[in-house]
PDB file of C-alpha atoms in Angstrom:
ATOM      1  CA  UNK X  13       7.001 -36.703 -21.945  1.00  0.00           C
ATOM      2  CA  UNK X  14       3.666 -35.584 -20.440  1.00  0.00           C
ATOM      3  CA  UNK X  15       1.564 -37.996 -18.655  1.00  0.00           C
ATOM      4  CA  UNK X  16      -1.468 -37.652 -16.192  1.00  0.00           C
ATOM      5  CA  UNK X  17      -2.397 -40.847 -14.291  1.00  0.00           C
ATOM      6  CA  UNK X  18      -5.843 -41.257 -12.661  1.00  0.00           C
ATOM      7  CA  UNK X  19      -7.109 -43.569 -10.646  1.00  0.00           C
ATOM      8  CA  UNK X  20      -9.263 -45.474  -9.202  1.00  0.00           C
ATOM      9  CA  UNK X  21     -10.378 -46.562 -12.618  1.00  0.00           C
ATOM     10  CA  UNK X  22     -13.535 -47.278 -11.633  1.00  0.00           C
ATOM     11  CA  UNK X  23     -15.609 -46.380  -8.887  1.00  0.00           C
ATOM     12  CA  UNK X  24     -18.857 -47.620  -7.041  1.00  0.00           C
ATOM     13  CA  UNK X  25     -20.905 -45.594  -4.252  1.00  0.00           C
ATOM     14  CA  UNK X  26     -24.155 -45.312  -2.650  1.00  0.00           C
ATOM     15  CA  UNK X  27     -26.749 -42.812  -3.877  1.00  0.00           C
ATOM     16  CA  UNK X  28     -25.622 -40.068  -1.597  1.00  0.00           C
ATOM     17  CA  UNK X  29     -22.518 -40.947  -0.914  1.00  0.00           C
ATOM     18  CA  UNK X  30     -18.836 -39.203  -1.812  1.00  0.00           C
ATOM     19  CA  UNK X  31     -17.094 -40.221  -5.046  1.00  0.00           C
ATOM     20  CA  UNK X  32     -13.455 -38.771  -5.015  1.00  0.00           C
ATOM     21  CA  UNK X  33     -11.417 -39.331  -8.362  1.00  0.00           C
ATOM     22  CA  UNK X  34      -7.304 -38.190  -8.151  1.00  0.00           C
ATOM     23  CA  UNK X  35      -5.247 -37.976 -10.623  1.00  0.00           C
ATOM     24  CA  UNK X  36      -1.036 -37.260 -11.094  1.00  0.00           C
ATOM     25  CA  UNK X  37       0.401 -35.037 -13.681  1.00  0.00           C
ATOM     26  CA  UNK X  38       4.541 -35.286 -14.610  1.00  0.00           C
ATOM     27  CA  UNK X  39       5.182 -31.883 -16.106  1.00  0.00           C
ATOM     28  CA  UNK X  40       5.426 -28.895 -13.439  1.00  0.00           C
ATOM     29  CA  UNK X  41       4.776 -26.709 -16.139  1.00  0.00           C
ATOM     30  CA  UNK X  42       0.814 -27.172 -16.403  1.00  0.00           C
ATOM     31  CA  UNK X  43      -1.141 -24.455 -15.388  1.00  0.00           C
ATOM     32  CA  UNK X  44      -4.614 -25.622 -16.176  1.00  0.00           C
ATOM     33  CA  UNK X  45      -6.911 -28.902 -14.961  1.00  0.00           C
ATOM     34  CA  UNK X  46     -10.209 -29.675 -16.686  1.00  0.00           C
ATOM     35  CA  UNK X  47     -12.454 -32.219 -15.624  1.00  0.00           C
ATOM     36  CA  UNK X  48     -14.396 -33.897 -18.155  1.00  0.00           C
ATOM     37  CA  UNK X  49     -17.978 -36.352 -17.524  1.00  0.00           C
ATOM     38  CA  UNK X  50     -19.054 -38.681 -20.542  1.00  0.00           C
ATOM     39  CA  UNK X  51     -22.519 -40.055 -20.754  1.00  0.00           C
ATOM     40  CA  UNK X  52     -22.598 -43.184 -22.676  1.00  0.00           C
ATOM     41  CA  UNK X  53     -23.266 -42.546 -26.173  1.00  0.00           C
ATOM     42  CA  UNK X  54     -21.890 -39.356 -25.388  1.00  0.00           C
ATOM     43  CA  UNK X  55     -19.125 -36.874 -26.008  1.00  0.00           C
ATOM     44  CA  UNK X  56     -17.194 -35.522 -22.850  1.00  0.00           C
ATOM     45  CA  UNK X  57     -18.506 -32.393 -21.560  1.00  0.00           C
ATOM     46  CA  UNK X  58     -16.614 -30.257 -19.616  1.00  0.00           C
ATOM     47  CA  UNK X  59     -17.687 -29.766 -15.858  1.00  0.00           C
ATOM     48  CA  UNK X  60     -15.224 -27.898 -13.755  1.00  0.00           C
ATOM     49  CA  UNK X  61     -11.859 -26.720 -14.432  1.00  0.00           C
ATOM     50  CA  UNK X  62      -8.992 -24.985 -11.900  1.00  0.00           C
ATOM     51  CA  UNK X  63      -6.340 -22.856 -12.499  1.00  0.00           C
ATOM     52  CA  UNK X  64      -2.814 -22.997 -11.098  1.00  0.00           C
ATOM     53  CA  UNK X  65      -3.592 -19.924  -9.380  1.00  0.00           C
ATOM     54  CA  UNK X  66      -6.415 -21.364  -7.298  1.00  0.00           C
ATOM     55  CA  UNK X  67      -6.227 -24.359  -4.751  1.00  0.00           C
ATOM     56  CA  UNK X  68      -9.790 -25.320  -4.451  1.00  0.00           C
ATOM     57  CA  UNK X  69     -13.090 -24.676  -6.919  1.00  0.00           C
ATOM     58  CA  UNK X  70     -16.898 -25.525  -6.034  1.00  0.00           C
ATOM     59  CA  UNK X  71     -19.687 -25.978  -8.041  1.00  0.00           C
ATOM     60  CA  UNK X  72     -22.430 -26.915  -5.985  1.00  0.00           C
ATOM     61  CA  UNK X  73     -22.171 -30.764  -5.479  1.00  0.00           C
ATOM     62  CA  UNK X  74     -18.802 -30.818  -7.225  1.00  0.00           C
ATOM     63  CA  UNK X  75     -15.565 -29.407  -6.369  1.00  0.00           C
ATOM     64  CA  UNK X  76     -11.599 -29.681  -7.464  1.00  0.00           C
ATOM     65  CA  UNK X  77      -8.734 -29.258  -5.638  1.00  0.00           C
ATOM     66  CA  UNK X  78      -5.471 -28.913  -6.650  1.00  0.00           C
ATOM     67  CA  UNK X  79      -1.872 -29.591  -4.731  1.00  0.00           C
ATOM     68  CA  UNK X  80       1.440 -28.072  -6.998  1.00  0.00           C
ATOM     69  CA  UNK X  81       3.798 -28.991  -4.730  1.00  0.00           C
ATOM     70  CA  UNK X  82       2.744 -32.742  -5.445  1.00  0.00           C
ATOM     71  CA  UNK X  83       1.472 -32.089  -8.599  1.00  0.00           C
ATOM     72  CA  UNK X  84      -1.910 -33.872  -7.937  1.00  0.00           C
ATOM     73  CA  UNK X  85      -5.508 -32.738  -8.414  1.00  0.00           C
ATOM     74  CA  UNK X  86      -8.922 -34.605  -7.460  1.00  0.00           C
ATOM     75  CA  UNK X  87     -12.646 -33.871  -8.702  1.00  0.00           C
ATOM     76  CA  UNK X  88     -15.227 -34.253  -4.872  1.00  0.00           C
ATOM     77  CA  UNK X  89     -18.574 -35.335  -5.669  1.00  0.00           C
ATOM     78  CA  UNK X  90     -21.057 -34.872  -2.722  1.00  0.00           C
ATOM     79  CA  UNK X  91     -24.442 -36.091  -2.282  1.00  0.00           C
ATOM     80  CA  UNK X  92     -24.079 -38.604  -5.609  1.00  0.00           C
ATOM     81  CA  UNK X  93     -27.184 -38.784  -7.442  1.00  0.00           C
ATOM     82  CA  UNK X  94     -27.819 -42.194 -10.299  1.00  0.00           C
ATOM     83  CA  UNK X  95     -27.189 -39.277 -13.106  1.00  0.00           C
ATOM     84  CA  UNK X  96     -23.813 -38.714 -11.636  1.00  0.00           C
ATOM     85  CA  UNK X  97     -23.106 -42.434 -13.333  1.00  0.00           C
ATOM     86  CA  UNK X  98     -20.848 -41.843 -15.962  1.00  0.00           C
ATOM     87  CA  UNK X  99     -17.241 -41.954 -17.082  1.00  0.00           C
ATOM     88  CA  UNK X 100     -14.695 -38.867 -15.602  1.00  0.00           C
ATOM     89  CA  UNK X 101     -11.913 -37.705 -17.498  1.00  0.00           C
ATOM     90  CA  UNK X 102      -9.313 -35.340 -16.026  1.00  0.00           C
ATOM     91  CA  UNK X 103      -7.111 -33.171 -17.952  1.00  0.00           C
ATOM     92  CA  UNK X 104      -4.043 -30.997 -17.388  1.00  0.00           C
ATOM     93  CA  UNK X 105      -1.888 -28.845 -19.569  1.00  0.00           C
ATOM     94  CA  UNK X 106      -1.469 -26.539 -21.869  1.00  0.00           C
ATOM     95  CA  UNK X 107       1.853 -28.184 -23.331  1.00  0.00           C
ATOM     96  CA  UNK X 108       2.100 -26.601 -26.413  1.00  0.00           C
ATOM     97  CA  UNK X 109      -1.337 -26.600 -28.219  1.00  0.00           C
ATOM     98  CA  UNK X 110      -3.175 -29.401 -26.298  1.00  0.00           C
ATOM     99  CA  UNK X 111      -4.138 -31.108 -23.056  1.00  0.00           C
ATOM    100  CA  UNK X 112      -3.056 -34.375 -21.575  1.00  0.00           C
ATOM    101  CA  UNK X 113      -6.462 -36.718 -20.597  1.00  0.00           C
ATOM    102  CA  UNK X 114      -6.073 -39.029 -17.827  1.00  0.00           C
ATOM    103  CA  UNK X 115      -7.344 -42.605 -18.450  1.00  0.00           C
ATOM    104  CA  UNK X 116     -11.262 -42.003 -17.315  1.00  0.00           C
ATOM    105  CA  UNK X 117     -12.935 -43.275 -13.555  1.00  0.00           C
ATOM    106  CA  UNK X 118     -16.331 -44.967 -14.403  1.00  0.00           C
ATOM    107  CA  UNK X 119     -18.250 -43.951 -11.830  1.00  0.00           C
ATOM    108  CA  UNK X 120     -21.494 -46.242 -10.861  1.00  0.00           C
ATOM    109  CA  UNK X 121     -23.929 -44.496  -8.515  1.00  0.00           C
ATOM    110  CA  UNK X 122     -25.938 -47.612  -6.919  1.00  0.00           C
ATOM    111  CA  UNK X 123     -30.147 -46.109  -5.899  1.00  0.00           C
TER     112      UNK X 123
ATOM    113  CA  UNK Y  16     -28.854 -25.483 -31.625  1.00  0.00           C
ATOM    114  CA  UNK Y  17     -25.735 -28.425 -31.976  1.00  0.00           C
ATOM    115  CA  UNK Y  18     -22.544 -26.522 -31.014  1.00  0.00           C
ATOM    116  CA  UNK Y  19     -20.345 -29.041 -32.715  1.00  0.00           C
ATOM    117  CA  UNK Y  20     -22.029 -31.500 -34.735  1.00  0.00           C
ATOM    118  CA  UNK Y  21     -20.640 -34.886 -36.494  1.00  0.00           C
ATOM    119  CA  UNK Y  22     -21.248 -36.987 -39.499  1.00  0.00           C
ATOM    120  CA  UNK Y  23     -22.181 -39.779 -39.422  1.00  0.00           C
ATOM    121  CA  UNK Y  24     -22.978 -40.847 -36.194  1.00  0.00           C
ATOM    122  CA  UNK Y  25     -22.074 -44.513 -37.349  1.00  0.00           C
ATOM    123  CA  UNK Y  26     -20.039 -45.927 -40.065  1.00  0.00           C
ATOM    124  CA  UNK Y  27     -19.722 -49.375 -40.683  1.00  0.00           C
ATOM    125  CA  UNK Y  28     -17.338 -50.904 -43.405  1.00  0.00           C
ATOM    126  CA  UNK Y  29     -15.069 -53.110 -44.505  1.00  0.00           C
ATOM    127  CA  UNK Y  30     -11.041 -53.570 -44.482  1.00  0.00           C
ATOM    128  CA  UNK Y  31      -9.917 -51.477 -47.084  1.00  0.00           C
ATOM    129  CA  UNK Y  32     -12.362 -48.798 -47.944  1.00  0.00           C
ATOM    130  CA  UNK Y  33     -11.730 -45.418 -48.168  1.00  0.00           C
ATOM    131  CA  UNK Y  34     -14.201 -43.410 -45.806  1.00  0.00           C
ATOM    132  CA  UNK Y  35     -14.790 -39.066 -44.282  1.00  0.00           C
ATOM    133  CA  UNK Y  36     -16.123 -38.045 -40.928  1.00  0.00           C
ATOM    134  CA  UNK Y  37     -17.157 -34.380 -41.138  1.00  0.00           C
ATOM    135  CA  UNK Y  38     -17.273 -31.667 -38.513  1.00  0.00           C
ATOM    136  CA  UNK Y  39     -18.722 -28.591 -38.182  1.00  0.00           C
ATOM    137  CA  UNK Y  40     -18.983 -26.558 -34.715  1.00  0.00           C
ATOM    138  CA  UNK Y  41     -21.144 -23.009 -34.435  1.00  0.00           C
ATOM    139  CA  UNK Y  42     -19.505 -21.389 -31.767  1.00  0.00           C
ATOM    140  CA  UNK Y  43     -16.839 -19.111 -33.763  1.00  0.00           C
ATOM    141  CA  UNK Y  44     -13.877 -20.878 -32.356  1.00  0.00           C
ATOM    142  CA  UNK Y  45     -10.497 -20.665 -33.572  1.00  0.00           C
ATOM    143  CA  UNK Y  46      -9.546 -24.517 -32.744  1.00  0.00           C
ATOM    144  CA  UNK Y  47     -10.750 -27.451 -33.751  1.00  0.00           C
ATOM    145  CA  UNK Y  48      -9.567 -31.204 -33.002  1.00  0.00           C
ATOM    146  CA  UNK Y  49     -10.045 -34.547 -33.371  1.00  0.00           C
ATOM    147  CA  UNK Y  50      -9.388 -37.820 -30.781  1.00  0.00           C
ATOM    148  CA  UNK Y  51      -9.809 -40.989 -31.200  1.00  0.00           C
ATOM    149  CA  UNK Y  52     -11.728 -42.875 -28.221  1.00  0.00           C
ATOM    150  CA  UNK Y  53     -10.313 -46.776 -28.082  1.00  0.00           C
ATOM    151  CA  UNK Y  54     -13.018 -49.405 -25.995  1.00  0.00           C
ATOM    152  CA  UNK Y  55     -11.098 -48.859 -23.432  1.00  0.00           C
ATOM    153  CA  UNK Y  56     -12.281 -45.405 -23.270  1.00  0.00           C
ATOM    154  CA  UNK Y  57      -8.972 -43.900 -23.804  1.00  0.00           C
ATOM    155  CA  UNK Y  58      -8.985 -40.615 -25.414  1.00  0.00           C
ATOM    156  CA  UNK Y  59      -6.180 -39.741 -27.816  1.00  0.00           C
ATOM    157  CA  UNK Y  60      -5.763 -36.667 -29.614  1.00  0.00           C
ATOM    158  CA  UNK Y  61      -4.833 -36.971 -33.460  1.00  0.00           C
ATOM    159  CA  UNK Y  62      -4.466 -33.502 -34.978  1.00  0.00           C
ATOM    160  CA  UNK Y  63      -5.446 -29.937 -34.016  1.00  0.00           C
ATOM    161  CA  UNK Y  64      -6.660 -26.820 -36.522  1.00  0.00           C
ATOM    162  CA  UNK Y  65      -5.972 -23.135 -35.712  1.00  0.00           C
ATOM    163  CA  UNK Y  66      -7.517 -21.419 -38.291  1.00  0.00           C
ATOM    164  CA  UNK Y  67      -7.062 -23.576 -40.954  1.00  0.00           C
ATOM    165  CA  UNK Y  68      -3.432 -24.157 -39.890  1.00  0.00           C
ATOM    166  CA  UNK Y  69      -2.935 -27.680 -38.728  1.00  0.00           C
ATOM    167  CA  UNK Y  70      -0.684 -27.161 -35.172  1.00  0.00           C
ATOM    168  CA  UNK Y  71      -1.044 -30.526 -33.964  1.00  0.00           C
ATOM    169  CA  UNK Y  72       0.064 -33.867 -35.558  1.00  0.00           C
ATOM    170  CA  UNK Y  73       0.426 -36.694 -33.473  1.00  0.00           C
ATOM    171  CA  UNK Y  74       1.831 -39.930 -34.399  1.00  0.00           C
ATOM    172  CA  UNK Y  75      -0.813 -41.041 -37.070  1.00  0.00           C
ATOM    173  CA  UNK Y  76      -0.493 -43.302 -39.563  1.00  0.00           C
ATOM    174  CA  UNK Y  77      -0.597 -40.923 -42.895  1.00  0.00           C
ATOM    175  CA  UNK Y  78      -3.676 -43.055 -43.862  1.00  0.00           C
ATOM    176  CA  UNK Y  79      -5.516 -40.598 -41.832  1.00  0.00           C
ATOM    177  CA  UNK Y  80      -5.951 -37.325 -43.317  1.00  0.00           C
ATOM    178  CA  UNK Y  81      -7.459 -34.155 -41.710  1.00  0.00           C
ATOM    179  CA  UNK Y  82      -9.080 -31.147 -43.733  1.00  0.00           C
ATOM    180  CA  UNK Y  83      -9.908 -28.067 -42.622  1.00  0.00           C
ATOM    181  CA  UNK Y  84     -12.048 -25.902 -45.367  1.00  0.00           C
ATOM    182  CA  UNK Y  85     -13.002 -22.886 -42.988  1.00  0.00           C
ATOM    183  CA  UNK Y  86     -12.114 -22.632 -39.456  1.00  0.00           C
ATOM    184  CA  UNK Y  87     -15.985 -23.978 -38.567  1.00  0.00           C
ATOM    185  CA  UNK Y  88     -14.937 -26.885 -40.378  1.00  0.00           C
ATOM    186  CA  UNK Y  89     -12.709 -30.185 -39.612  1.00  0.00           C
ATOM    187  CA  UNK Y  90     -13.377 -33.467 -41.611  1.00  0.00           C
ATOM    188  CA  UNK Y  91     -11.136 -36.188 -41.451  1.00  0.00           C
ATOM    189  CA  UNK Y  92     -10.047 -38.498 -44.527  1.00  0.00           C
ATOM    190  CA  UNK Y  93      -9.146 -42.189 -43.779  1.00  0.00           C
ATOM    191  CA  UNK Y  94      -7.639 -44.332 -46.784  1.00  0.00           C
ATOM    192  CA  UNK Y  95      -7.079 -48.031 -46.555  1.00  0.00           C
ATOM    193  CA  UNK Y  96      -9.407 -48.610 -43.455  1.00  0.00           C
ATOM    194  CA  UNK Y  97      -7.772 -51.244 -41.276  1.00  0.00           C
ATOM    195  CA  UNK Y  98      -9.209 -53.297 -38.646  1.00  0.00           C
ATOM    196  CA  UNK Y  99      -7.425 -51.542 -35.875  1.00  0.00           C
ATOM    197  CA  UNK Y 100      -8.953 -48.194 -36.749  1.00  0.00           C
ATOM    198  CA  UNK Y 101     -12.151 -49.159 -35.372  1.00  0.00           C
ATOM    199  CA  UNK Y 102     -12.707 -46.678 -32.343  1.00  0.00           C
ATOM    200  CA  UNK Y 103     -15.111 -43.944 -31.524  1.00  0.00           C
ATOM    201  CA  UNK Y 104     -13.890 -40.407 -33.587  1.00  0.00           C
ATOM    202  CA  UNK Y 105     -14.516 -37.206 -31.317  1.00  0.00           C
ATOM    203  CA  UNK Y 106     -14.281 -33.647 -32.992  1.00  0.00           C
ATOM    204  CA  UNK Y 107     -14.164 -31.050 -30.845  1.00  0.00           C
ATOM    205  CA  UNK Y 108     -13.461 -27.021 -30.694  1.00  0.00           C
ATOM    206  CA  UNK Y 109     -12.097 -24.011 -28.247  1.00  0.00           C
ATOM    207  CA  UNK Y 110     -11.799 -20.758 -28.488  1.00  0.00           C
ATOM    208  CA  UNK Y 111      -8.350 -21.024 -28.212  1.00  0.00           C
ATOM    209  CA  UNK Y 112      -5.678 -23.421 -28.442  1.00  0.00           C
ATOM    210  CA  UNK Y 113      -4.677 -25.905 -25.238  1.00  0.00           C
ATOM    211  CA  UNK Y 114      -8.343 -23.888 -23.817  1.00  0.00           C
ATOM    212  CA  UNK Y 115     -12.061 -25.143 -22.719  1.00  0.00           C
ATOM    213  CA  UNK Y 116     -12.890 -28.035 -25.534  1.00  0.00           C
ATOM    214  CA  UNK Y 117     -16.572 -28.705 -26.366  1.00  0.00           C
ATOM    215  CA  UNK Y 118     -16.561 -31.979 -28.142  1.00  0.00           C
ATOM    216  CA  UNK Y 119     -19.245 -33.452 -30.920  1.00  0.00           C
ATOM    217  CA  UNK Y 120     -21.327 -36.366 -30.165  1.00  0.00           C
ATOM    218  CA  UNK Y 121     -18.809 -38.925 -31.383  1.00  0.00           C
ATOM    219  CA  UNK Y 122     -18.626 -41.083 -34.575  1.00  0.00           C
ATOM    220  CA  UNK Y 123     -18.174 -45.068 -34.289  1.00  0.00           C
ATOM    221  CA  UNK Y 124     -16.587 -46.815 -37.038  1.00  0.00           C
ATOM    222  CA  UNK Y 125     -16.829 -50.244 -37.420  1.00  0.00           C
ATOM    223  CA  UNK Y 126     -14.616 -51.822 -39.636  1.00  0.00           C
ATOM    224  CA  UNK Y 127     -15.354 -55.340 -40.587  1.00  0.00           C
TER     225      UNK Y 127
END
């Protein structure tokens, strides 16, 4: 069945450093990759998303990439900031009705 | 102005009990869902509304019971309450099926 791995599962940087998350998808099929960040106490909220059509997306400090042929995709984070801290979901799909979530990177920015 | 809001925000009780989340999201979407979110932050989806219709039914125990009134509304039944349903309940919508989700600020349920 579907499955989308992620790793690492958690993740510690320097204020200003680079955080990069990956994750793995199974089915070739999937044509679309969200990327989700949850606050605590939150819900997720969606922050960037690519389309099979597209290798690369920015959006100012945060950009995806995505690679087919290996059917992997990874969310950049430049310049982290402490309000960065949070957990990071990835997504692929659609299969049928829904989206796959990977198992979440918790991502600690250290001032 | 909420775009998807939840009810309660906690629920606390005991083995047995018979409880409803509700949902209601004011964005005009056609889809509406609702995961489950374990402690170890694993999100799982449960069932999935078009329009009223229900599209999605994962493997749930039939404890759990989803109703959808109007398509701006998705509350979910639970019978029996068992220990192991303790989790964090997310609701959340899209325009479309499979599409951008915007998800509800999350419902914890204790049960003791």
């Amino acid at each position: 069945g579907e499955n989308v791995e992620q790793h690492p599962s958690t993740l510690s940087v320097q204020e200003g450093d680079s955080a990069v998350i990956k994750c793995t998808y199974s089915d070739s099929a999937s044509n679309y990759f969200p990327w989700y960040k949850q606050e605590l106490g939150k819900g997720p909220q969606l922050i960037i998303d690519i389309r099979s059509n597209v290798g690369e997306k920015k959006d100012q400090r945060i950009a995806v990439t995505l690679n087919k042929t290996a059917k992997h995709f990874s969310l950049h984070i430049t310049e982290t900031q402490p309000e960065d801290s949070a957990v990071y979901f990835c997504a692929a799909g659609p299969y049928g009705d829904k989206v796959i979530f990977g198992p979440g990177t918790s991502l600690s920015v250290i001032p | 102005d909420t775009a998807v809001s939840q009810t309660p925000k906690y629920l606390v009780t005991q083995m047995g009990n018979d409880k409803s989340i509700k949902c209601e999201q004011n964005l005009g979407h056609d889809t509406m869902y609702w995961y489950k979110q374990d402690s170890k932050k694993f999100l799982k989806i449960m069932f999935s509304y078009n329009n009223k219709e229900l599209i999605i039914n994962e493997t749930v125990p039939n404890r759990f019971s989803p109703k959808s009134p109007d398509k701006a509304h998705l509350n979910l039944h639970i019978n029996s309450l068992e220990l192991g349903d303790s989790a964090v309940y997310f609701c959340a919508s899209s325009q479309t099926s499979g599409g951008e989700q915007y998800f509800g600020p999350g419902t914890r349920l204790t049960v003791t």
